[in-house]
């Protein structure tokens, strides 16, 4: 057929809505099978750091700070620890492991030769990172309960919140993964975003301690919403403004995933 | 039809930076044939395959893969295709057997179904007993063969191989050729790209020579040779000086002085003159009288066609 007769194939906009299929389960399962091989070291790795900080700061500073918001400092710290360790676990997974699968090992390219689209792969990475952070979160919750820092059955309701927190930070992290030229790039994300957010989101001290001008910004950070949900649950109360906090986390997840997917399509499908 | 491409155009980049790397390509594969896409580096072979598989969007053209439109139903079509990509992309976190099982999972094939086939797939790739070997412990040739086994987990109708034997030793190349012949004998259609003329001459029922995104010649190896080049080649090299020549020496000087009259066409590459002709005896008789020159007389082959059509200059 002469070229001129061929109508052009429409160029799919990179930022079109995701088209997902159930095949994404196979991609999730691939990551799960790799994790299963090293499950124990992986859980210990995700657990050790936050637990050491929690006990060290909780018992050490706890001597100087008898009570915060009506509870012992360590009980206050427990909820914050669960929230920020979930953020870290999900972020690390999509940044470092995700980049390695996308760019270094070409795992995603191999999968795209099968009947699986890039959309499924990115969605599977999102859900996988949330799952992994949730597995680590459950382990941390078990330690918190074992030490008696939470005694309420409401603490179990923190598990789905942990999963949602994992989704939210996985989606944000995937934006970085889609843009990263190399692993070094991720240092900026931690230094400029994750670390300041950890300090401003009420993990280690109540946000009321911050200067007034910073408080409004701090309250809008995604980690603040996670802390506002997880801490009360661990202390046995129903969180205030539960719908707002869940809604913001869900909205960030959707918007960040959509952006991350568009950037990843632009990177890999050009 | 396993694959049908018409008017394929692919541009990379936008606006002033846009570069057309596939420029109006037509290709039709017959069921059960082995088709080779030959071309120098950067000709557009991999790009053509990526478009055909729906892994990148064509700028223009029509593609049907296993009867389904691409990119519209590329995902469904890929369920019936096996792919050996140019770069190995085996999963380093898994053993050989796990690589096959996990990859089958991407096709929706359950572990119950694939596990019993693993020894047979590994044996097909000459990797008997390597079930629990780690990917890092495999040689380059073994990785390539495992990639071939991986491409067969879904019993594909069409097997697409991008430079399947580049970087392999002769033993591994021969094993892969033998297996690919076995697959075509069983009815699998094969589309492969290669830089090796002997690979194309041995394996392909039909081939296309691609350069700068266009097909320059297409047909069976014999047809392509017959259509594009004189049947005889005499390669000339060695020492030569003629008293009245303009000071030059060697095969190039000889060619400048005599090749025009004695051959149809003559090309110089390094120290060797390649003379193409329909009638070799007069040329050979002349050469027999030049004591310093050595000659090699042979039938023209695909490499001669390839070099004629794509030139002798380096690419990239
Ligand atoms: N993603 C891309 N973005 C921009 N240019 C690209 C991209 N992929 C390939 N190209 C360019 O398109 C041209 C054709 O590349 P392609 O990989 O299809 O060639 P090839 O025939 O497979 O070559 P080789 O034999 O080296 O594998 C090359 O000039 C290459 O630099
Ligand atoms: Mg190539």
Coordinates of C-alpha atoms and ligand atoms in Angstrom, one line a residue:
Chain A
X1 CA 0.0 0.0 0.0
X2 CA 1.4 3.4 -0.8
X3 CA 2.4 5.4 2.2
X4 CA 0.1 8.3 1.5
X5 CA -3.0 6.1 1.7
X6 CA -2.1 5.0 5.3
X7 CA -4.0 7.1 7.8
X8 CA -1.8 8.0 10.7
X9 CA -2.2 5.9 13.8
X10 CA -3.5 8.2 16.6
X11 CA -0.8 9.1 19.1
X12 CA -1.9 8.0 22.5
X13 CA -1.6 10.8 24.9
X14 CA 0.8 9.7 27.6
X15 CA -1.5 11.1 30.3
X16 CA -4.6 9.2 29.2
X17 CA -6.3 7.4 32.0
X18 CA -4.8 4.0 33.1
X19 CA -6.0 0.9 31.3
X20 CA -5.6 -2.0 33.8
X21 CA -6.1 -5.7 33.5
X22 CA -6.0 -8.5 36.1
X23 CA -2.7 -9.6 34.7
X24 CA -1.1 -7.1 37.1
X25 CA -1.6 -9.8 39.8
X26 CA 1.2 -11.8 38.1
X27 CA 3.5 -8.8 38.3
X28 CA 2.6 -8.3 42.0
X29 CA 3.3 -12.0 42.5
X30 CA 6.7 -11.8 40.9
X31 CA 7.8 -9.2 43.5
X32 CA 6.2 -11.2 46.3
X33 CA 8.1 -14.4 45.3
X34 CA 11.4 -12.5 45.3
X35 CA 10.5 -11.0 48.7
X36 CA 9.5 -14.4 50.1
X37 CA 13.0 -15.7 49.5
X38 CA 14.4 -13.1 51.8
X39 CA 11.3 -12.3 53.9
X40 CA 12.9 -12.5 57.3
X41 CA 15.9 -10.2 56.6
X42 CA 13.6 -7.9 54.8
X43 CA 11.2 -7.6 57.7
X44 CA 14.0 -7.3 60.2
X45 CA 15.6 -4.6 58.0
X46 CA 12.3 -2.6 57.9
X47 CA 11.7 -3.2 61.6
X48 CA 15.0 -2.7 63.3
X49 CA 15.6 1.0 62.5
X50 CA 12.2 2.4 63.5
X51 CA 12.0 0.2 66.6
X52 CA 15.5 1.2 67.8
X53 CA 14.6 4.9 67.3
X54 CA 11.2 4.4 69.1
X55 CA 12.7 2.7 72.1
X56 CA 15.8 4.9 72.3
X57 CA 13.9 8.2 71.9
X58 CA 10.9 6.9 73.8
X59 CA 12.7 5.7 76.9
X60 CA 15.5 8.3 76.7
X61 CA 13.5 11.5 76.0
X62 CA 10.6 10.0 77.9
X63 CA 12.6 10.7 81.1
X64 CA 12.6 14.4 80.3
X65 CA 9.1 14.6 78.8
X66 CA 6.8 12.8 81.2
X67 CA 3.6 13.2 79.1
X68 CA 2.6 14.4 75.7
X69 CA -1.0 15.1 74.9
X70 CA -2.0 13.1 78.0
X71 CA 0.0 9.9 77.3
X72 CA 3.5 8.7 77.9
X73 CA 6.0 10.0 75.3
X74 CA 6.7 6.5 74.1
X75 CA 3.0 5.8 73.5
X76 CA 2.8 9.1 71.6
X77 CA 5.8 8.1 69.6
X78 CA 4.5 4.7 68.7
X79 CA 1.8 5.9 66.3
X80 CA 4.2 8.4 64.6
X81 CA 6.8 5.6 64.2
X82 CA 4.3 3.3 62.5
X83 CA 3.4 6.1 60.1
X84 CA 6.8 7.2 59.1
X85 CA 8.3 3.8 58.8
X86 CA 5.5 2.9 56.4
X87 CA 6.3 5.9 54.4
X88 CA 10.0 5.0 54.3
X89 CA 9.4 1.3 53.4
X90 CA 7.0 2.2 50.5
X91 CA 9.3 5.0 49.3
X92 CA 12.5 2.8 49.3
X93 CA 10.7 0.0 47.5
X94 CA 9.5 2.1 44.5
X95 CA 12.6 4.2 44.4
X96 CA 15.5 1.8 44.7
X97 CA 14.0 -1.6 43.9
X98 CA 11.6 -0.1 41.4
X99 CA 14.3 1.7 39.5
X100 CA 16.4 -1.4 39.5
X101 CA 13.6 -3.4 38.0
X102 CA 12.7 -0.7 35.5
X103 CA 16.1 0.6 34.4
X104 CA 18.9 -1.7 35.5
X105 CA 17.5 -5.3 35.3
X106 CA 15.1 -4.5 32.4
X107 CA 12.5 -6.6 34.2
X108 CA 9.7 -4.3 33.1
X109 CA 10.8 -4.6 29.4
X110 CA 10.8 -8.4 29.7
X111 CA 7.3 -8.3 31.2
X112 CA 6.0 -6.1 28.4
X113 CA 6.9 -8.8 25.8
X114 CA 4.2 -10.8 27.5
X115 CA 0.5 -9.8 27.3
X116 CA 1.0 -7.2 30.0
X117 CA 0.9 -3.5 29.4
X118 CA 3.1 -0.9 31.1
X119 CA 0.0 0.4 33.0
X120 CA -0.4 -3.0 34.7
X121 CA 3.3 -3.1 35.6
X122 CA 3.3 0.4 37.2
X123 CA 0.0 -0.4 39.0
X124 CA 1.5 -3.7 40.3
X125 CA 4.5 -1.8 41.6
X126 CA 2.3 0.6 43.4
X127 CA 0.2 -2.1 45.1
X128 CA 3.3 -4.2 45.8
X129 CA 5.2 -1.4 47.5
X130 CA 2.1 -0.7 49.7
X131 CA 1.8 -4.4 50.5
X132 CA 5.4 -4.7 51.5
X133 CA 5.2 -1.6 53.6
X134 CA 2.1 -3.0 55.2
X135 CA 3.8 -6.3 56.0
X136 CA 6.6 -4.3 57.7
X137 CA 3.9 -2.2 59.4
X138 CA 2.1 -5.2 60.9
X139 CA 5.4 -6.4 62.3
X140 CA 6.1 -3.0 63.9
X141 CA 2.5 -2.9 65.2
X142 CA 3.2 -6.3 66.8
X143 CA 6.3 -5.0 68.5
X144 CA 4.4 -1.9 69.7
X145 CA 1.6 -4.2 71.1
X146 CA 4.1 -6.6 72.7
X147 CA 5.7 -3.7 74.6
X148 CA 2.2 -2.6 75.7
X149 CA 2.4 0.8 74.0
X150 CA -1.0 0.1 72.5
X151 CA -3.7 -2.0 74.1
X152 CA -6.8 -1.0 72.2
X153 CA -8.4 -3.4 69.6
X154 CA -8.9 -0.2 67.5
X155 CA -5.2 -0.5 66.7
X156 CA -6.1 -3.2 64.2
X157 CA -8.0 -0.6 62.2
X158 CA -4.6 1.1 61.7
X159 CA -3.6 -1.7 59.3
X160 CA -5.7 -0.6 56.4
X161 CA -4.6 3.0 57.1
X162 CA -1.0 1.8 56.9
X163 CA -1.8 0.2 53.6
X164 CA -3.3 3.4 52.3
X165 CA -0.3 5.4 53.6
X166 CA 1.9 2.9 51.7
X167 CA -0.1 3.5 48.5
X168 CA 0.2 7.2 48.8
X169 CA 3.9 7.3 49.3
X170 CA 4.5 4.6 46.7
X171 CA 2.6 6.7 44.2
X172 CA 4.6 9.8 45.1
X173 CA 7.8 7.8 44.9
X174 CA 6.9 6.4 41.4
X175 CA 7.0 10.0 40.1
X176 CA 10.7 10.2 41.1
X177 CA 11.4 6.7 39.7
X178 CA 9.9 7.8 36.4
X179 CA 12.2 10.9 36.3
X180 CA 15.4 9.5 37.8
X181 CA 18.5 9.3 35.5
X182 CA 20.3 7.2 38.2
X183 CA 20.1 6.2 41.8
X184 CA 21.9 9.4 42.9
X185 CA 18.7 11.3 42.0
X186 CA 16.9 9.8 44.9
X187 CA 19.1 11.5 47.5
X188 CA 17.4 14.8 46.6
X189 CA 14.0 13.3 47.2
X190 CA 15.0 12.1 50.7
X191 CA 16.8 15.3 51.7
X192 CA 14.4 17.8 50.3
X193 CA 11.1 16.0 50.9
X194 CA 11.0 12.9 53.0
X195 CA 13.3 14.0 55.9
X196 CA 11.8 17.5 56.4
X197 CA 8.3 15.9 56.2
X198 CA 9.2 13.4 58.9
X199 CA 10.2 16.3 61.2
X200 CA 7.2 18.5 60.4
X201 CA 4.4 15.9 60.5
X202 CA 4.1 15.4 64.2
X203 CA 5.9 12.1 64.3
X204 CA 8.3 13.0 67.1
X205 CA 6.5 16.0 68.7
X206 CA 3.1 17.6 68.4
X207 CA 2.6 20.0 65.5
X208 CA 1.5 22.6 68.0
X209 CA 5.1 23.1 68.9
X210 CA 5.9 24.4 65.4
X211 CA 5.9 28.2 64.7
X212 CA 2.4 29.3 63.6
X213 CA 3.5 30.1 60.1
X214 CA 4.8 26.6 59.5
X215 CA 1.8 24.8 61.1
X216 CA -0.6 25.2 58.2
X217 CA 1.9 23.9 55.7
X218 CA 2.8 21.1 58.0
X219 CA -0.8 20.0 58.5
X220 CA -1.2 19.7 54.7
X221 CA 1.7 17.2 54.3
X222 CA 0.6 13.7 53.4
X223 CA 2.5 12.2 56.4
X224 CA 0.6 14.5 58.7
X225 CA -2.7 12.9 57.5
X226 CA -1.3 9.5 58.1
X227 CA -0.1 10.4 61.6
X228 CA -3.5 12.0 62.4
X229 CA -5.2 8.7 61.7
X230 CA -2.7 6.1 63.0
X231 CA -1.8 7.7 66.3
X232 CA -5.4 8.0 67.7
X233 CA -6.2 4.5 66.6
X234 CA -3.2 3.1 68.5
X235 CA -4.3 5.1 71.5
X236 CA -7.8 3.8 71.3
X237 CA -9.7 6.7 70.0
X238 CA -11.6 7.2 66.7
X239 CA -9.6 9.9 64.8
X240 CA -11.1 13.4 64.3
X241 CA -11.9 14.4 60.7
X242 CA -11.4 10.8 59.6
X243 CA -13.0 11.4 56.2
X244 CA -10.8 14.4 55.4
X245 CA -7.6 12.5 56.2
X246 CA -8.6 9.4 54.3
X247 CA -9.8 11.5 51.4
X248 CA -6.6 13.4 51.1
X249 CA -4.4 10.3 51.2
X250 CA -6.6 8.6 48.6
X251 CA -6.7 11.7 46.4
X252 CA -2.9 12.1 46.5
X253 CA -2.6 8.4 45.6
X254 CA -4.8 8.8 42.6
X255 CA -3.2 12.0 41.3
X256 CA 0.4 10.9 42.0
X257 CA -0.2 7.6 40.3
X258 CA -1.7 9.2 37.3
X259 CA 1.2 11.6 37.0
X260 CA 3.8 8.8 37.6
X261 CA 2.2 6.6 35.0
X262 CA 2.2 9.4 32.4
X263 CA 5.8 10.1 33.0
X264 CA 6.7 6.4 32.9
X265 CA 4.9 5.9 29.6
X266 CA 6.7 8.9 28.2
X267 CA 10.0 7.4 29.3
X268 CA 9.5 3.8 28.2
X269 CA 7.1 3.8 25.3
X270 CA 8.5 6.6 23.1
Chain B
X1 CA -1.3 -14.1 8.6
X2 CA 1.2 -14.0 11.6
X3 CA 2.4 -10.4 10.8
X4 CA 1.3 -7.8 8.3
X5 CA 2.9 -4.4 8.3
X6 CA 2.1 -1.7 5.7
X7 CA 3.4 1.8 5.4
X8 CA 5.1 1.8 8.8
X9 CA 6.7 5.1 9.7
X10 CA 8.4 5.7 13.0
X11 CA 9.8 9.1 14.1
X12 CA 11.7 9.6 17.3
X13 CA 11.7 13.1 18.9
X14 CA 9.5 16.0 18.1
X15 CA 9.6 19.2 16.0
X16 CA 13.0 20.1 14.7
X17 CA 14.7 17.1 16.5
X18 CA 12.4 14.6 14.9
X19 CA 14.2 11.8 13.1
X20 CA 12.5 9.3 10.9
X21 CA 14.1 5.9 11.6
X22 CA 11.6 3.7 9.8
X23 CA 10.4 5.2 6.5
X24 CA 7.5 3.4 4.9
X25 CA 8.1 -0.2 5.5
X26 CA 5.9 -3.1 4.2
X27 CA 6.3 -6.6 5.4
X28 CA 4.1 -9.7 5.2
X29 CA 5.0 -13.0 6.9
X30 CA 3.6 -16.3 5.7
X31 CA 2.6 -18.8 8.2
X32 CA 5.4 -21.3 8.9
X33 CA 8.2 -19.4 7.3
X34 CA 11.4 -18.0 8.7
X35 CA 11.9 -14.4 7.7
X36 CA 15.2 -12.6 8.4
X37 CA 15.5 -8.8 8.6
X38 CA 19.1 -7.8 7.7
X39 CA 20.5 -4.4 8.2
X40 CA 23.5 -2.5 9.5
X41 CA 23.6 -0.9 13.0
X42 CA 20.9 1.7 13.3
X43 CA 18.9 0.5 10.3
X44 CA 15.7 0.3 12.3
X45 CA 15.4 -3.4 12.9
X46 CA 14.7 -3.2 16.6
X47 CA 12.4 -0.3 16.1
X48 CA 10.4 -2.2 13.5
X49 CA 10.0 -5.1 15.9
X50 CA 9.0 -2.9 18.8
X51 CA 6.3 -1.3 16.6
X52 CA 5.1 -4.7 15.5
X53 CA 4.7 -5.8 19.1
X54 CA 3.0 -2.7 20.2
X55 CA 5.8 -1.7 22.5
X56 CA 6.0 1.7 21.0
X57 CA 3.5 3.6 18.9
X58 CA 4.1 3.9 15.2
X59 CA 4.0 7.4 13.7
X60 CA 2.0 6.1 10.7
X61 CA 1.0 2.8 9.1
X62 CA -1.0 -0.3 9.7
X63 CA 0.1 -3.4 11.7
X64 CA -1.7 -6.7 12.3
X65 CA -0.1 -9.2 14.6
X66 CA -1.6 -12.7 14.6
X67 CA -4.6 -11.1 12.9
X68 CA -5.2 -8.5 15.5
X69 CA -4.7 -4.7 15.1
X70 CA -1.7 -3.1 16.8
X71 CA -1.6 -1.1 19.0
X72 CA -5.4 -1.6 19.6
X73 CA -5.2 -5.2 20.6
X74 CA -1.4 -5.6 20.9
X75 CA -1.7 -7.1 24.4
X76 CA -4.1 -9.9 23.2
X77 CA -1.8 -10.5 20.2
X78 CA 1.3 -10.8 22.3
X79 CA -0.3 -13.7 24.1
X80 CA 0.4 -15.7 21.0
X81 CA 3.9 -14.4 20.3
X82 CA 7.3 -15.3 21.8
X83 CA 10.0 -12.7 22.0
X84 CA 13.8 -12.9 22.3
X85 CA 14.8 -9.3 22.9
X86 CA 18.2 -7.9 21.7
X87 CA 19.3 -7.4 25.3
X88 CA 19.0 -10.2 27.7
X89 CA 16.4 -9.4 30.4
X90 CA 16.3 -12.5 32.5
X91 CA 15.3 -12.1 36.1
X92 CA 18.4 -12.2 38.2
X93 CA 16.4 -12.7 41.4
X94 CA 15.3 -16.2 40.2
X95 CA 16.8 -19.5 39.2
X96 CA 16.5 -20.8 35.6
X97 CA 13.3 -22.8 36.4
X98 CA 11.8 -19.9 38.3
X99 CA 12.4 -17.6 35.3
X100 CA 10.4 -19.9 33.1
X101 CA 7.6 -20.3 35.7
X102 CA 7.3 -16.7 36.6
X103 CA 7.4 -15.7 32.9
X104 CA 4.6 -18.2 32.1
X105 CA 2.6 -16.5 34.9
X106 CA 2.6 -13.3 32.9
X107 CA 0.7 -15.2 30.2
X108 CA -1.8 -16.4 32.8
X109 CA -0.3 -20.0 32.6
X110 CA -0.6 -21.6 36.0
X111 CA 2.5 -23.1 37.7
X112 CA 0.8 -26.6 37.7
X113 CA 0.8 -26.4 33.9
X114 CA 4.2 -25.1 33.3
X115 CA 6.3 -26.9 35.9
X116 CA 6.1 -30.3 34.2
X117 CA 7.3 -28.6 30.9
X118 CA 10.3 -27.0 32.5
X119 CA 12.8 -29.9 32.0
X120 CA 11.7 -30.2 28.4
X121 CA 12.1 -26.4 27.8
X122 CA 15.5 -26.4 29.4
X123 CA 16.6 -29.4 27.4
X124 CA 15.4 -27.7 24.2
X125 CA 17.8 -24.9 25.0
X126 CA 20.6 -27.3 25.8
X127 CA 20.4 -26.5 29.6
X128 CA 19.5 -29.9 31.0
X129 CA 19.7 -30.0 34.7
X130 CA 20.1 -26.3 35.2
X131 CA 16.8 -25.9 37.0
X132 CA 18.2 -24.5 40.2
X133 CA 21.2 -22.6 38.6
X134 CA 21.3 -18.8 39.3
X135 CA 21.3 -16.5 36.3
X136 CA 24.5 -14.9 37.4
X137 CA 26.3 -18.3 37.1
X138 CA 25.3 -18.6 33.4
X139 CA 27.6 -17.8 30.5
X140 CA 26.4 -15.3 27.8
X141 CA 25.4 -18.2 25.5
X142 CA 23.5 -20.0 28.2
X143 CA 21.6 -16.8 29.0
X144 CA 20.7 -16.4 25.4
X145 CA 19.5 -20.0 25.2
X146 CA 17.4 -19.6 28.4
X147 CA 15.9 -16.5 26.8
X148 CA 14.9 -18.6 23.9
X149 CA 13.3 -21.2 26.2
X150 CA 11.5 -18.4 28.0
X151 CA 10.1 -17.2 24.7
X152 CA 8.5 -20.6 24.2
X153 CA 6.5 -20.9 27.5
X154 CA 3.3 -19.9 25.7
X155 CA 3.8 -22.2 22.7
X156 CA 3.9 -19.1 20.4
X157 CA 2.6 -19.1 16.8
X158 CA 5.1 -16.5 16.0
X159 CA 8.6 -16.2 17.4
X160 CA 10.4 -12.9 17.2
X161 CA 14.1 -12.9 17.8
X162 CA 16.2 -9.7 17.8
X163 CA 19.8 -10.8 17.0
X164 CA 19.5 -14.2 18.7
X165 CA 23.2 -15.2 18.1
X166 CA 25.2 -12.0 18.5
X167 CA 28.1 -12.5 20.8
X168 CA 27.8 -16.3 20.8
X169 CA 30.4 -18.9 20.1
X170 CA 30.0 -21.2 17.0
X171 CA 28.7 -24.1 19.1
X172 CA 26.0 -22.0 20.6
X173 CA 25.1 -20.5 17.3
X174 CA 24.8 -23.9 15.7
X175 CA 22.6 -25.1 18.6
X176 CA 20.3 -22.1 18.2
X177 CA 20.1 -22.6 14.4
X178 CA 19.2 -26.2 14.8
X179 CA 16.5 -25.4 17.3
X180 CA 15.0 -22.7 15.1
X181 CA 14.9 -25.1 12.2
X182 CA 13.1 -27.6 14.4
X183 CA 10.6 -24.9 15.4
X184 CA 9.8 -23.9 11.8
X185 CA 9.5 -27.6 10.9
X186 CA 6.8 -27.8 13.6
X187 CA 5.0 -24.9 12.1
X188 CA 6.1 -21.9 14.1
X189 CA 6.6 -18.8 12.1
X190 CA 9.9 -17.0 12.9
X191 CA 10.9 -13.4 12.4
X192 CA 14.5 -12.7 13.2
X193 CA 17.0 -9.9 12.8
X194 CA 20.7 -10.5 12.2
X195 CA 24.0 -9.0 11.1
X196 CA 25.2 -12.5 10.0
X197 CA 24.7 -13.2 6.3
X198 CA 25.4 -16.9 6.8
X199 CA 22.7 -17.0 9.5
X200 CA 20.2 -15.5 7.1
X201 CA 21.3 -17.7 4.2
X202 CA 21.0 -20.9 6.3
X203 CA 17.8 -20.2 8.1
X204 CA 15.6 -17.8 6.2
X205 CA 13.1 -18.8 3.6
X206 CA 12.8 -15.1 2.8
X207 CA 14.7 -12.0 3.9
X208 CA 14.7 -8.3 3.6
X209 CA 17.7 -6.0 3.6
X210 CA 16.9 -2.9 5.6
X211 CA 18.9 0.3 5.7
X212 CA 18.0 3.8 7.1
X213 CA 14.5 2.6 7.7
X214 CA 13.7 1.4 4.1
X215 CA 13.7 -2.1 2.6
X216 CA 16.3 -2.2 -0.2
X217 CA 15.8 -5.8 -1.3
X218 CA 13.4 -8.6 -0.4
X219 CA 12.9 -12.2 -1.4
X220 CA 14.5 -15.7 -0.9
X221 CA 18.3 -15.6 -0.5
X222 CA 18.7 -16.9 -4.0
X223 CA 16.3 -14.4 -5.5
X224 CA 18.0 -11.5 -3.7
X225 CA 21.4 -12.6 -4.9
X226 CA 20.2 -13.2 -8.5
X227 CA 18.4 -9.8 -8.6
X228 CA 21.0 -7.6 -7.1
X229 CA 24.4 -8.8 -8.0
X230 CA 26.6 -10.3 -10.7
X231 CA 27.0 -14.1 -10.1
X232 CA 30.8 -14.3 -9.9
X233 CA 33.3 -12.5 -7.6
X234 CA 37.1 -12.4 -7.9
X235 CA 38.9 -11.0 -4.9
X236 CA 42.3 -9.7 -5.8
X237 CA 45.1 -8.8 -3.3
X238 CA 48.9 -8.8 -3.1
X239 CA 51.7 -6.9 -4.7
X240 CA 51.6 -5.3 -8.2
X241 CA 53.5 -2.6 -9.9
X242 CA 53.5 -1.7 -13.6
X243 CA 56.4 0.2 -15.1
X244 CA 54.3 2.8 -16.7
X245 CA 51.7 3.2 -13.9
X246 CA 51.5 6.5 -12.0
X247 CA 53.6 5.2 -9.2
X248 CA 50.7 3.3 -7.5
X249 CA 51.1 -0.3 -6.3
X250 CA 49.1 -3.1 -5.0
X251 CA 45.6 -4.4 -5.8
X252 CA 44.1 -0.9 -5.9
X253 CA 46.6 0.3 -8.5
X254 CA 46.0 -2.9 -10.5
X255 CA 42.2 -2.3 -10.3
X256 CA 42.6 1.3 -11.5
X257 CA 44.6 0.2 -14.5
X258 CA 42.7 -3.0 -15.6
X259 CA 39.6 -3.8 -13.6
X260 CA 37.3 -1.6 -15.6
X261 CA 37.9 -3.5 -18.8
X262 CA 37.9 -7.0 -17.3
X263 CA 35.0 -6.9 -14.8
X264 CA 31.5 -5.4 -14.7
X265 CA 32.1 -3.6 -11.4
X266 CA 35.0 -3.4 -9.0
X267 CA 35.1 -2.2 -5.4
X268 CA 38.2 -1.5 -3.3
X269 CA 38.1 -2.3 0.4
X270 CA 41.4 -1.9 2.2
X271 CA 44.0 -3.9 0.4
X272 CA 41.5 -6.0 -1.6
X273 CA 39.8 -5.4 -4.9
X274 CA 36.4 -7.1 -5.3
X275 CA 35.6 -7.6 -9.0
X276 CA 32.1 -8.6 -9.9
X277 CA 31.5 -10.2 -13.3
X278 CA 29.2 -12.5 -15.4
X279 CA 32.3 -13.8 -17.2
X280 CA 35.3 -14.7 -15.0
X281 CA 37.6 -16.6 -17.4
X282 CA 39.2 -13.6 -19.2
X283 CA 39.8 -11.8 -15.9
X284 CA 41.3 -15.0 -14.4
X285 CA 43.5 -15.5 -17.4
X286 CA 44.8 -11.9 -17.1
X287 CA 45.4 -12.3 -13.4
X288 CA 47.4 -15.5 -13.9
X289 CA 49.9 -13.4 -15.7
X290 CA 50.4 -11.0 -12.8
X291 CA 52.9 -12.9 -10.5
X292 CA 52.5 -10.7 -7.3
X293 CA 48.7 -10.8 -7.2
X294 CA 46.7 -13.5 -5.5
X295 CA 43.1 -14.2 -6.3
X296 CA 40.0 -15.8 -4.8
X297 CA 37.3 -16.8 -7.2
X298 CA 33.9 -17.6 -5.7
X299 CA 30.1 -17.3 -6.4
X300 CA 28.6 -14.0 -5.2
X301 CA 26.8 -14.3 -1.8
X302 CA 24.4 -12.4 0.4
X303 CA 27.2 -10.4 2.0
X304 CA 28.2 -9.1 -1.4
X305 CA 24.6 -7.9 -2.0
X306 CA 24.5 -6.5 1.5
X307 CA 27.7 -4.5 1.0
X308 CA 26.6 -3.4 -2.4
X309 CA 23.2 -2.1 -1.1
X310 CA 24.3 -0.6 2.2
X311 CA 27.8 0.5 1.3
X312 CA 31.2 -0.4 2.9
X313 CA 31.3 2.6 5.3
X314 CA 31.1 2.0 9.1
X315 CA 27.7 2.9 10.7
X316 CA 27.2 4.6 14.0
Ligands
LIG1 N1 14.1 5.3 22.0 C1 14.8 5.9 21.1 N2 14.8 7.3 21.0 C2 15.5 7.9 20.1 N3 16.1 7.3 19.1 C3 16.1 6.0 19.0 C4 15.5 5.2 20.0 N4 15.6 3.9 19.7 C5 16.4 3.8 18.6 N5 16.7 5.1 18.2 C6 17.5 5.4 17.0 O1 16.8 4.9 15.9 C7 17.7 4.3 14.9 C8 17.3 2.9 14.7 O2 17.6 2.1 15.9 P1 17.3 0.6 16.0 O3 17.6 0.2 17.4 O4 15.9 0.2 15.5 O5 18.4 0.0 15.0 P2 18.8 -1.5 14.7 O6 18.6 -1.8 13.3 O7 18.1 -2.4 15.7 O8 20.3 -1.4 15.1 P3 21.3 -2.5 15.8 O9 21.8 -3.4 14.8 O10 22.5 -1.6 16.3 O11 20.6 -3.1 16.9 C9 19.1 4.5 15.5 O12 19.7 5.6 14.9 C10 18.8 4.7 17.0 O13 19.8 5.6 17.5
LIG2 MG1 18.7 -3.6 17.2

